[in-house]
Short mmCIF file of C-alpha atoms in Angstrom, two decimals:
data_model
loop_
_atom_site.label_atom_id
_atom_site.label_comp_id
_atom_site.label_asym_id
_atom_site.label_seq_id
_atom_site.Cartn_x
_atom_site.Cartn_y
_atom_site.Cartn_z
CA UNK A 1 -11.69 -49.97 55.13
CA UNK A 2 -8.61 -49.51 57.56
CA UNK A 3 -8.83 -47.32 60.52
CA UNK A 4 -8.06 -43.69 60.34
CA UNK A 5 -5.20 -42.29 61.40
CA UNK A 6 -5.05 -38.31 62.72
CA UNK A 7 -2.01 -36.14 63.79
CA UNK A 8 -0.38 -33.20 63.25
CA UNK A 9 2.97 -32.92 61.24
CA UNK A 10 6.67 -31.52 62.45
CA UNK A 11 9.29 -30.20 60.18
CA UNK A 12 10.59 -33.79 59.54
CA UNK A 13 7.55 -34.94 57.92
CA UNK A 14 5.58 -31.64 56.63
CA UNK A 15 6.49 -32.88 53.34
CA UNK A 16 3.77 -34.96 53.65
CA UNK A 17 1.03 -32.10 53.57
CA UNK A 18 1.75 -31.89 50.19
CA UNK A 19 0.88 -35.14 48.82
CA UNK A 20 -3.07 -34.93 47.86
CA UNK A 21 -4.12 -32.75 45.03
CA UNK A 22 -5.10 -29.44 45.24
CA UNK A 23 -8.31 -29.14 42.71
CA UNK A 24 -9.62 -25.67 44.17
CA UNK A 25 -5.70 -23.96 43.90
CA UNK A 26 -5.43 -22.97 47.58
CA UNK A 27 -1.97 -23.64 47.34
CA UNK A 28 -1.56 -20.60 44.36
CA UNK A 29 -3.76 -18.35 46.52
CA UNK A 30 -1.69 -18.90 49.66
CA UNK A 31 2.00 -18.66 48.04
CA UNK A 32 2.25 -15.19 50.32
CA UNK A 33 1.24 -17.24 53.80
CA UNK A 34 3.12 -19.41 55.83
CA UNK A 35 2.10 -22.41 57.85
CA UNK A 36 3.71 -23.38 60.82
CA UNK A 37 4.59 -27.67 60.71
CA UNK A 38 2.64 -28.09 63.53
CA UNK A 39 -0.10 -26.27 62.98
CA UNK A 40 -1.31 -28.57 59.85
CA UNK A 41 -3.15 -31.93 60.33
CA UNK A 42 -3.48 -34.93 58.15
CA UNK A 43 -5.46 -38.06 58.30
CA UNK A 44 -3.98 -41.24 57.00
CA UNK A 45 -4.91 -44.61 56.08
CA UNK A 46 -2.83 -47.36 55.54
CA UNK A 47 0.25 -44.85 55.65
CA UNK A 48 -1.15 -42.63 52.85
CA UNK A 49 -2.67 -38.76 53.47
CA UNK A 50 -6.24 -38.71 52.63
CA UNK A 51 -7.24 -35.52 54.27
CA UNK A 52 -5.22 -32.70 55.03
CA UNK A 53 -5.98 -29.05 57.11
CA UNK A 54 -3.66 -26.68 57.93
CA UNK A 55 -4.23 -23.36 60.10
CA UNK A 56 -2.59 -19.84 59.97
CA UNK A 57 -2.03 -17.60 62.19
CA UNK A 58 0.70 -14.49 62.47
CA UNK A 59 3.98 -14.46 63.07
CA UNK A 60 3.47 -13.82 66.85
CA UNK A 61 0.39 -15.72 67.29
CA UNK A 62 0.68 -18.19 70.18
CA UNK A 63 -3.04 -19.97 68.26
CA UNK A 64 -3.81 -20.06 64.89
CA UNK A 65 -6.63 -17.10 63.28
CA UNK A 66 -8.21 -19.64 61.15
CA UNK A 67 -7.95 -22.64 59.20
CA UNK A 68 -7.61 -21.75 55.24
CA UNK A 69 -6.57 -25.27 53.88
CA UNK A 70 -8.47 -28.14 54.15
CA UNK A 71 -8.50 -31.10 51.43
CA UNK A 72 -9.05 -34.71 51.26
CA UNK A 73 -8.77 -37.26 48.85
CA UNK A 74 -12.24 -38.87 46.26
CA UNK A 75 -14.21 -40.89 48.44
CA UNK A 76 -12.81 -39.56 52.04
CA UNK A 77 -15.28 -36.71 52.45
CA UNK A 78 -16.24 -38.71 56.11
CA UNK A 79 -12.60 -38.43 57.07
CA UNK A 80 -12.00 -34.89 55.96
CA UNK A 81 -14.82 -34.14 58.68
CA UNK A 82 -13.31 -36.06 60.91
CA UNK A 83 -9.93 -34.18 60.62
CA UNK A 84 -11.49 -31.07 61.22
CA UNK A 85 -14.05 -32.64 64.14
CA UNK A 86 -11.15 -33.82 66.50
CA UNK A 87 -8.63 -30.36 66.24
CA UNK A 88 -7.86 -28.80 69.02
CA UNK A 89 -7.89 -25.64 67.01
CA UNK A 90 -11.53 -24.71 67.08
CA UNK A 91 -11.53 -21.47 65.18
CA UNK A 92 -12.96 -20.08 61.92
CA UNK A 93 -12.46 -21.91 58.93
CA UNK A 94 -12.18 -19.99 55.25
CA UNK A 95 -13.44 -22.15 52.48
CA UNK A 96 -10.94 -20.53 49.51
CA UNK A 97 -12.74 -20.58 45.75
CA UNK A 98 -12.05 -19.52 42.48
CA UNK A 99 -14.00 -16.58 41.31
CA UNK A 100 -17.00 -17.96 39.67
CA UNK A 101 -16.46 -21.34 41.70
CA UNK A 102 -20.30 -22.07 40.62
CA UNK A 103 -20.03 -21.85 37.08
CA UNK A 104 -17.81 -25.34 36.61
CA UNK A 105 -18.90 -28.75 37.06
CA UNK A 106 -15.13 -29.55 38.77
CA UNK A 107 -14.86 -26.65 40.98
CA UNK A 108 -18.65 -26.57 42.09
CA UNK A 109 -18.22 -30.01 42.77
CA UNK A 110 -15.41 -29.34 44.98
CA UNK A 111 -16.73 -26.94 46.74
CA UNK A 112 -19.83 -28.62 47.46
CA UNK A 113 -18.02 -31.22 48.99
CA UNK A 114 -15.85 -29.23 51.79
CA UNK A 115 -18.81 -27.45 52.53
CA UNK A 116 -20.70 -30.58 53.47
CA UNK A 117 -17.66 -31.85 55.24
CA UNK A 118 -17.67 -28.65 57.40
CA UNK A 119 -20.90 -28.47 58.23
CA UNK A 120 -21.17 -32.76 58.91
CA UNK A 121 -18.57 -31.37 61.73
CA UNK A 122 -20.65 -29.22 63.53
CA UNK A 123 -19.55 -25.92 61.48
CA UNK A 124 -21.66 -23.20 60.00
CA UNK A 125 -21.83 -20.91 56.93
CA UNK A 126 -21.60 -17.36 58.55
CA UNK A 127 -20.77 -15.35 55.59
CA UNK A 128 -19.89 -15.52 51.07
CA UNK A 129 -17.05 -12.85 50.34
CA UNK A 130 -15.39 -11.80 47.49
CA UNK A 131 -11.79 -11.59 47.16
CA UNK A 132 -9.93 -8.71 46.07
CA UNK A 133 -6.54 -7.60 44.52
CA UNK A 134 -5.80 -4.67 42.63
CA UNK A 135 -1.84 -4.51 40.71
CA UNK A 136 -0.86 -1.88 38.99
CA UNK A 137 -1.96 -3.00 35.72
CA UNK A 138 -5.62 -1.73 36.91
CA UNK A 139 -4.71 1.12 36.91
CA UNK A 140 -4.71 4.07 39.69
CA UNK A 141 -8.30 5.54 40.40
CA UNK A 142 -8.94 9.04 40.32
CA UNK A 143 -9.20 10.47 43.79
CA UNK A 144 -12.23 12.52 43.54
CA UNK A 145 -10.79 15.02 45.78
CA UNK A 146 -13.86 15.77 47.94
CA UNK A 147 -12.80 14.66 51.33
CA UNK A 148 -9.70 15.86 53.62
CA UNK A 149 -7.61 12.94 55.04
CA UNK A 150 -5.38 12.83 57.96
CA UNK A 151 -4.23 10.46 60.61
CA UNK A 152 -5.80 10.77 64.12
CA UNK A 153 -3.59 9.15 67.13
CA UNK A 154 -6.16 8.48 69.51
CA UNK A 155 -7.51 5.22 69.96
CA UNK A 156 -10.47 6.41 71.70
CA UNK A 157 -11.47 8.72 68.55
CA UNK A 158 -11.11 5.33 66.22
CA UNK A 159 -13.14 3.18 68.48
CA UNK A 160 -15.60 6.05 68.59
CA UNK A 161 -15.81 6.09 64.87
CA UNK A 162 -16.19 2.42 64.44
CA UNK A 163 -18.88 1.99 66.26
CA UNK A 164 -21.00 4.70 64.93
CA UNK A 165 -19.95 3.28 61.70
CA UNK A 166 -21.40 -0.28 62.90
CA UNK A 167 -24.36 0.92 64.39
CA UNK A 168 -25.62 0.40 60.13
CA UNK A 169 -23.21 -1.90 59.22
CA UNK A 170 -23.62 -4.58 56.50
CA UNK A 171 -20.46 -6.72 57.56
CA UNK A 172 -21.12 -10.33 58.86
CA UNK A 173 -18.26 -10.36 61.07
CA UNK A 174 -19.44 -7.29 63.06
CA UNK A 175 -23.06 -8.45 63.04
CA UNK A 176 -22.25 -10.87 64.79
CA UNK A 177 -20.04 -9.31 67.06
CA UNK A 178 -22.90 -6.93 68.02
CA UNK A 179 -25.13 -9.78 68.56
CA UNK A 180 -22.66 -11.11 70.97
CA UNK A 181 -21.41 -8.21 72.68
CA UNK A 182 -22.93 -4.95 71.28
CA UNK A 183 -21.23 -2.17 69.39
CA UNK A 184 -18.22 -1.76 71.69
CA UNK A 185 -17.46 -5.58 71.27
CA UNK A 186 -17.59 -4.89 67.26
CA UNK A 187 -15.80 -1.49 67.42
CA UNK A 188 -12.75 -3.24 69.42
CA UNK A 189 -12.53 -6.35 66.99
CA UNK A 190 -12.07 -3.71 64.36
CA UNK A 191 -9.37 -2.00 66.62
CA UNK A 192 -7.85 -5.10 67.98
CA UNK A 193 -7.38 -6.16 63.99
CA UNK A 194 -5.57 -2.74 63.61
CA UNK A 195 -3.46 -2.96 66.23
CA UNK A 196 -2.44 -6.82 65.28
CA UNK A 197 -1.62 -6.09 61.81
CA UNK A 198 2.34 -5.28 61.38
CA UNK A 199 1.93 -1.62 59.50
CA UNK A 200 2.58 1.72 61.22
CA UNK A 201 -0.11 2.69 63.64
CA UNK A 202 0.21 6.35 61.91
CA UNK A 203 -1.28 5.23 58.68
CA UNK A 204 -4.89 4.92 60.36
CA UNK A 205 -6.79 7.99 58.58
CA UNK A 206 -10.06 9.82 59.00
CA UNK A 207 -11.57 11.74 56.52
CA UNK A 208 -13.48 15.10 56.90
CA UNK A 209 -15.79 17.39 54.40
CA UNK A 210 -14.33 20.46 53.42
CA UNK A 211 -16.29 22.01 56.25
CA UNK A 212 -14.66 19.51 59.00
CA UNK A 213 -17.86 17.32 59.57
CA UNK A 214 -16.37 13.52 59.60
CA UNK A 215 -17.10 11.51 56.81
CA UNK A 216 -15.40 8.24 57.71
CA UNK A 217 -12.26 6.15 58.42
CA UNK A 218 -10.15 3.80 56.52
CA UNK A 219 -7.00 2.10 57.35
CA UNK A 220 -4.32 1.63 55.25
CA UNK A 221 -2.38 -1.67 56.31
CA UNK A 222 -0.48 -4.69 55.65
CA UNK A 223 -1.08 -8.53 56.94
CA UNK A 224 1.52 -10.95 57.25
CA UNK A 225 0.82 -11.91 53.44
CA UNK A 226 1.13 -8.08 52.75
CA UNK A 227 -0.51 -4.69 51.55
CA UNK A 228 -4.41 -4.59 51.73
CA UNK A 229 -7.47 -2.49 52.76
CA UNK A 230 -7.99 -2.69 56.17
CA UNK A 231 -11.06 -1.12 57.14
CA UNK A 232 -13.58 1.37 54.90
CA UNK A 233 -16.34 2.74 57.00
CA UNK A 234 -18.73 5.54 56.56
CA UNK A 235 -20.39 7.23 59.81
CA UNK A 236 -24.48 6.82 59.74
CA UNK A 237 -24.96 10.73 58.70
CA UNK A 238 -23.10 10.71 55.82
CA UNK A 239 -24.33 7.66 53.44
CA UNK A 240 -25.79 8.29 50.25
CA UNK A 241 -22.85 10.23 49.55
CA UNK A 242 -20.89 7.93 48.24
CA UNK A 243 -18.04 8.61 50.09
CA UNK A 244 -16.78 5.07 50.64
CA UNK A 245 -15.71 5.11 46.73
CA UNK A 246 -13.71 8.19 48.09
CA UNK A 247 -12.08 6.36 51.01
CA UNK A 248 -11.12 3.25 49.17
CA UNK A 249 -9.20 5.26 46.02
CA UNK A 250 -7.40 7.05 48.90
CA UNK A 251 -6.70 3.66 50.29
CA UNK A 252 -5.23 2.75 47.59
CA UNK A 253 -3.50 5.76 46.07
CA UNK A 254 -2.14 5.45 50.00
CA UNK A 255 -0.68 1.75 49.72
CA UNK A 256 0.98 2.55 46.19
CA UNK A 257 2.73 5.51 47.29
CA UNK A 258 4.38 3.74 49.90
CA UNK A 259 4.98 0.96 47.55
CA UNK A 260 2.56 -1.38 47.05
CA UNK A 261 2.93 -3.51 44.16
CA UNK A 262 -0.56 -5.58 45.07
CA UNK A 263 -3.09 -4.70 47.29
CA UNK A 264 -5.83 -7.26 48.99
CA UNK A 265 -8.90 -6.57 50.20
CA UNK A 266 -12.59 -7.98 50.61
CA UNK A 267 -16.01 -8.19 51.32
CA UNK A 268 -19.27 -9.82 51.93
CA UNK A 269 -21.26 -10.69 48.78
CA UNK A 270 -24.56 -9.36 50.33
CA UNK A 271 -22.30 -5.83 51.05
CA UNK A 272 -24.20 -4.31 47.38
CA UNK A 273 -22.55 -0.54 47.91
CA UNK A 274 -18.71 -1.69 48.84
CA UNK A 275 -19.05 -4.76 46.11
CA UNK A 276 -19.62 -1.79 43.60
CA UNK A 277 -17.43 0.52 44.78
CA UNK A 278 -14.14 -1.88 44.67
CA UNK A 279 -15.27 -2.44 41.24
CA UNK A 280 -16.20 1.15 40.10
CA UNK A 281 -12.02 1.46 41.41
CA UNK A 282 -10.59 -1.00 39.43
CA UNK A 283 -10.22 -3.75 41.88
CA UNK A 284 -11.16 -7.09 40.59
CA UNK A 285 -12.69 -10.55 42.49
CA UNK A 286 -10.06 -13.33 42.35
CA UNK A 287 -11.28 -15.32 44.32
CA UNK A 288 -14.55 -15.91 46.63
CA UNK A 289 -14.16 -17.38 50.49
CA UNK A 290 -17.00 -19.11 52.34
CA UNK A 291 -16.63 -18.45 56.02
CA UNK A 292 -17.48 -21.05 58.59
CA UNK A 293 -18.21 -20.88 62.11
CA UNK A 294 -16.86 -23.43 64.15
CA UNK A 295 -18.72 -26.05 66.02
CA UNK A 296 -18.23 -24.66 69.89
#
């Protein structure tokens, strides 16, 4: 077998990304994201791509976010990890599956395979979420009307709220982050997120009782790719209420009225309550993500 041959792509050859199959449909799932030339990587041998990756980032992003593509061809599993081994971009990588990815022989086997190339690199499985997006054929929820909603400008309020809403959290993401750091580290990540994505910094919305105790926070927003659920957090003293049903149908109701025509949003598999809840509002799994850890 020929050596292997890795660089990165420019906008005279990016055509080249696009020359291995694409058996798991990342492609479809990413039509709303755009990839910078030199951001994606290929491996080649004997001329011909047999392992792609390509990382994404925002508009005004000097380093990718993540890595959400990553391919290679039958039989080059060991230079797929080698690909993503040698980047110099060592950040999160988002495995991207079909809902119910497990349940066929093709797709499982897919899977299977990128995972094992991941983790052969040094990376690890930190988290299993399930993709959201909710059109208007779902149909609007009811807003159950028991809450009182209304933006709050000070970014020492939100940072407040989000960490007493991560001192129970179930997220992965801000587990970790409080491993690492503690509750302020997790609360900012949240707020740093906010701040980076492009929607008004007005739409960020707490929600009261009827008799003004707080209830939670959720945040309205759009990514690069568009309109989604930012944030849905309920403070310690007021779960079992099932108020986070209440903050996501405002969410949404939200979004639409300042015309949505899709709205994304997610969670971790192991996240029971929210799982339900963006069901119980009409918001169905299109896809699942597997989120890796890189190797540093």
């Amino acid at each position: 077998m020929t050596d292997l041959v890795i660089r990165a792509l420019d906008e005279s050859d990016a055509h080249l990304f696009d020359s291995l199959p694409d058996p798991l449909g990342v492609g479809r799932a990413l039509a709303r994201a755009t990839h910078r030339p030199d951001w994606k990587r290929v491996a080649l041998r004997d001329g011909k791509v047999v392992a792609r990756a390509a990382w994404w980032g925002g508009p005004d992003d000097e380093s990718p976010v993540n890595i959400n593509w990553f391919d290679f061809a039958d039989g080059e599993e060991a230079a797929g990890t080698e690909l993503l081994r040698t980047s110099p971009f060592q950040v999160e990588y988002e495995l991207i599956l079909p809902a119910g990815w497990r349940e066929d022989p093709a797709t499982l086997a897919a899977g299977e395979a990128r995972v094992r190339a991941a983790t052969a690199g040094g990376m690890r499985v930190l988290v299993e979420r399930f993709q959201y997006r909710w059109t208007p054929e779902c149909g609007l929820p009811e807003r159950p009307g028991r809450l009182v909603f209304g933006p709050e400008a000070d970014d020492a309020v939100i940072l407040d709220v989000l960490r007493r809403v991560h001192s129970v959290t179930l997220d992965a993401h801000a587990l970790r982050a409080i491993a690492e750091g503690g509750l302020d580290r997790a609360a900012q990540e949240e707020l740093d997120f906010f701040h980076w994505c492009p929607s008004p910094r007005e739409w960020w919305q707490l929600a009261h009782t009827p008799e003004g105790e707080l209830a939670g926070i959720h945040i309205p927003a759009h990514n690069p790719s568009g309109p989604c659920v930012g944030f849905i957090g309920v403070v310690p003293e007021q779960r079992g209420n099932g108020y986070a049903y209440d903050l996501l149908t405002e969410c949404t109701h939200f979004l639409v009225e300042r015309g949505a025509e899709f709205i994304a949003g997610a969670t971790d598999q192991g996240n029971f309550p929210m799982a339900a809840n963006f069901a119980k509002a009409g918001h169905p799994v299109v896809q699942e993500r597997i989120h890796f850890l890189p190797a540093i």
